[in-house]
């Protein structure tokens, strides 16, 4: 495909011959490729991006936010568990807590 495009850009007499000699091709190759291109059969030879398709930035952001949400939920559960244990321990030891101080002042 590159050679056909380069041949199409040639404007001076004799440049196509020089191009074909440089590439080691015959003029019949060029004619055949131009015919195939006109029929749309050379589309498979054009350069394509290889590898995975780029991810949508919104999908990446959504995934990151979901992970952060899960991490924060886990930390919240741990914090609530620690607070419950501290309250129970304070009651067992008879230590004043914010809740008992509020109840006594009422």
PDB file of C-alpha atoms in Angstrom:
ATOM      1  CA  UNK A   1       0.000   0.000   0.000  1.00  0.00           C
ATOM      2  CA  UNK A   2       2.893   2.349   0.814  1.00  0.00           C
ATOM      3  CA  UNK A   3       4.421   1.853  -2.618  1.00  0.00           C
ATOM      4  CA  UNK A   4       1.122   2.524  -4.406  1.00  0.00           C
ATOM      5  CA  UNK A   5       0.651   5.742  -2.422  1.00  0.00           C
ATOM      6  CA  UNK A   6       4.227   6.788  -3.114  1.00  0.00           C
ATOM      7  CA  UNK A   7       3.755   6.092  -6.839  1.00  0.00           C
ATOM      8  CA  UNK A   8       0.595   8.230  -6.803  1.00  0.00           C
ATOM      9  CA  UNK A   9       2.580  11.166  -5.402  1.00  0.00           C
ATOM     10  CA  UNK A  10       5.208  10.976  -8.165  1.00  0.00           C
ATOM     11  CA  UNK A  11       4.960  13.903 -10.576  1.00  0.00           C
ATOM     12  CA  UNK A  12       8.130  13.854 -12.684  1.00  0.00           C
ATOM     13  CA  UNK A  13       8.757  11.584 -15.617  1.00  0.00           C
ATOM     14  CA  UNK A  14      10.940   8.586 -14.773  1.00  0.00           C
ATOM     15  CA  UNK A  15      10.373   8.703 -11.013  1.00  0.00           C
ATOM     16  CA  UNK A  16       7.999   5.728 -11.070  1.00  0.00           C
ATOM     17  CA  UNK A  17      10.676   3.680 -12.834  1.00  0.00           C
ATOM     18  CA  UNK A  18      13.219   4.705 -10.203  1.00  0.00           C
ATOM     19  CA  UNK A  19      10.774   3.786  -7.438  1.00  0.00           C
ATOM     20  CA  UNK A  20      10.097   0.362  -8.936  1.00  0.00           C
ATOM     21  CA  UNK A  21      13.826  -0.325  -9.412  1.00  0.00           C
ATOM     22  CA  UNK A  22      14.566   0.758  -5.848  1.00  0.00           C
ATOM     23  CA  UNK A  23      11.871  -1.573  -4.500  1.00  0.00           C
ATOM     24  CA  UNK A  24      12.714  -4.410  -6.898  1.00  0.00           C
ATOM     25  CA  UNK A  25       9.260  -4.462  -8.499  1.00  0.00           C
ATOM     26  CA  UNK A  26       7.787  -4.574 -11.998  1.00  0.00           C
ATOM     27  CA  UNK A  27       5.254  -2.127 -13.381  1.00  0.00           C
ATOM     28  CA  UNK A  28       2.752  -4.993 -13.590  1.00  0.00           C
ATOM     29  CA  UNK A  29       2.857  -5.238  -9.784  1.00  0.00           C
ATOM     30  CA  UNK A  30       1.930  -1.589  -9.489  1.00  0.00           C
ATOM     31  CA  UNK A  31      -0.877  -1.952 -12.046  1.00  0.00           C
ATOM     32  CA  UNK A  32      -2.303  -4.971 -10.234  1.00  0.00           C
ATOM     33  CA  UNK A  33      -2.149  -3.239  -6.832  1.00  0.00           C
ATOM     34  CA  UNK A  34      -3.877  -0.144  -8.204  1.00  0.00           C
ATOM     35  CA  UNK A  35      -6.644  -2.337  -9.637  1.00  0.00           C
ATOM     36  CA  UNK A  36      -7.079  -4.141  -6.322  1.00  0.00           C
ATOM     37  CA  UNK A  37      -7.136  -0.828  -4.461  1.00  0.00           C
ATOM     38  CA  UNK A  38      -9.850   0.473  -6.783  1.00  0.00           C
ATOM     39  CA  UNK A  39     -11.923  -2.618  -5.967  1.00  0.00           C
ATOM     40  CA  UNK A  40     -11.342  -2.076  -2.247  1.00  0.00           C
ATOM     41  CA  UNK A  41      -9.392  -5.281  -1.788  1.00  0.00           C
ATOM     42  CA  UNK A  42      -6.213  -3.673  -0.438  1.00  0.00           C
ATOM     43  CA  UNK A  43      -7.858  -2.319   2.702  1.00  0.00           C
ATOM     44  CA  UNK A  44      -6.541  -5.268   4.692  1.00  0.00           C
ATOM     45  CA  UNK A  45      -2.966  -4.240   3.925  1.00  0.00           C
ATOM     46  CA  UNK A  46      -3.209  -0.773   5.425  1.00  0.00           C
ATOM     47  CA  UNK A  47      -1.510  -0.125   8.750  1.00  0.00           C
ATOM     48  CA  UNK A  48      -3.563  -0.951  11.824  1.00  0.00           C
ATOM     49  CA  UNK A  49      -3.045  -0.286  15.476  1.00  0.00           C
ATOM     50  CA  UNK A  50      -2.015  -3.483  17.187  1.00  0.00           C
ATOM     51  CA  UNK A  51      -2.702  -4.557  20.738  1.00  0.00           C
ATOM     52  CA  UNK A  52      -5.522  -3.829  23.092  1.00  0.00           C
ATOM     53  CA  UNK A  53      -7.970  -1.072  22.438  1.00  0.00           C
ATOM     54  CA  UNK A  54      -7.439   1.949  24.678  1.00  0.00           C
ATOM     55  CA  UNK A  55      -9.739   1.962  27.676  1.00  0.00           C
ATOM     56  CA  UNK A  56     -12.370   4.594  28.108  1.00  0.00           C
ATOM     57  CA  UNK A  57     -11.150   7.088  30.752  1.00  0.00           C
ATOM     58  CA  UNK A  58     -14.608   7.018  32.347  1.00  0.00           C
ATOM     59  CA  UNK A  59     -14.366   3.244  32.831  1.00  0.00           C
ATOM     60  CA  UNK A  60     -10.932   3.590  34.437  1.00  0.00           C
ATOM     61  CA  UNK A  61     -12.223   6.315  36.768  1.00  0.00           C
ATOM     62  CA  UNK A  62     -15.267   4.212  37.662  1.00  0.00           C
ATOM     63  CA  UNK A  63     -13.067   1.220  38.506  1.00  0.00           C
ATOM     64  CA  UNK A  64     -10.762   3.371  40.632  1.00  0.00           C
ATOM     65  CA  UNK A  65     -13.716   4.884  42.503  1.00  0.00           C
ATOM     66  CA  UNK A  66     -15.224   1.449  43.148  1.00  0.00           C
ATOM     67  CA  UNK A  67     -11.939   0.212  44.608  1.00  0.00           C
ATOM     68  CA  UNK A  68     -11.662   3.292  46.803  1.00  0.00           C
ATOM     69  CA  UNK A  69     -15.286   2.877  47.914  1.00  0.00           C
ATOM     70  CA  UNK A  70     -14.650  -0.750  48.916  1.00  0.00           C
ATOM     71  CA  UNK A  71     -11.462   0.225  50.779  1.00  0.00           C
ATOM     72  CA  UNK A  72     -13.292   2.960  52.697  1.00  0.00           C
ATOM     73  CA  UNK A  73     -16.182   0.626  53.576  1.00  0.00           C
ATOM     74  CA  UNK A  74     -13.701  -1.864  55.018  1.00  0.00           C
ATOM     75  CA  UNK A  75     -12.019   0.858  57.079  1.00  0.00           C
ATOM     76  CA  UNK A  76     -15.416   2.067  58.318  1.00  0.00           C
ATOM     77  CA  UNK A  77     -16.375  -1.442  59.445  1.00  0.00           C
ATOM     78  CA  UNK A  78     -13.061  -1.775  61.286  1.00  0.00           C
ATOM     79  CA  UNK A  79     -13.486   1.626  62.952  1.00  0.00           C
ATOM     80  CA  UNK A  80     -17.045   0.803  64.066  1.00  0.00           C
ATOM     81  CA  UNK A  81     -15.858  -2.514  65.499  1.00  0.00           C
ATOM     82  CA  UNK A  82     -13.053  -0.796  67.418  1.00  0.00           C
ATOM     83  CA  UNK A  83     -15.462   1.824  68.792  1.00  0.00           C
ATOM     84  CA  UNK A  84     -17.895  -0.891  69.953  1.00  0.00           C
ATOM     85  CA  UNK A  85     -15.086  -2.758  71.717  1.00  0.00           C
ATOM     86  CA  UNK A  86     -13.897   0.460  73.381  1.00  0.00           C
ATOM     87  CA  UNK A  87     -17.429   1.219  74.628  1.00  0.00           C
ATOM     88  CA  UNK A  88     -17.851  -2.270  76.069  1.00  0.00           C
ATOM     89  CA  UNK A  89     -14.435  -2.140  77.716  1.00  0.00           C
ATOM     90  CA  UNK A  90     -15.198   1.279  79.212  1.00  0.00           C
ATOM     91  CA  UNK A  91     -18.464  -0.051  80.683  1.00  0.00           C
ATOM     92  CA  UNK A  92     -16.698  -3.094  82.140  1.00  0.00           C
ATOM     93  CA  UNK A  93     -13.971  -0.978  83.711  1.00  0.00           C
ATOM     94  CA  UNK A  94     -16.400   1.705  84.833  1.00  0.00           C
ATOM     95  CA  UNK A  95     -14.637   4.431  82.880  1.00  0.00           C
ATOM     96  CA  UNK A  96     -16.683   7.444  81.832  1.00  0.00           C
ATOM     97  CA  UNK A  97     -17.484   7.747  78.144  1.00  0.00           C
ATOM     98  CA  UNK A  98     -19.032  10.571  76.182  1.00  0.00           C
ATOM     99  CA  UNK A  99     -22.384   8.784  76.329  1.00  0.00           C
ATOM    100  CA  UNK A 100     -22.308   8.356  80.125  1.00  0.00           C
ATOM    101  CA  UNK A 101     -21.240  11.976  80.645  1.00  0.00           C
ATOM    102  CA  UNK A 102     -24.151  13.169  78.487  1.00  0.00           C
ATOM    103  CA  UNK A 103     -26.604  10.948  80.401  1.00  0.00           C
ATOM    104  CA  UNK A 104     -25.357  12.193  83.795  1.00  0.00           C
ATOM    105  CA  UNK A 105     -25.663  15.861  82.830  1.00  0.00           C
ATOM    106  CA  UNK A 106     -29.337  15.462  81.849  1.00  0.00           C
TER     107      UNK A 106
END
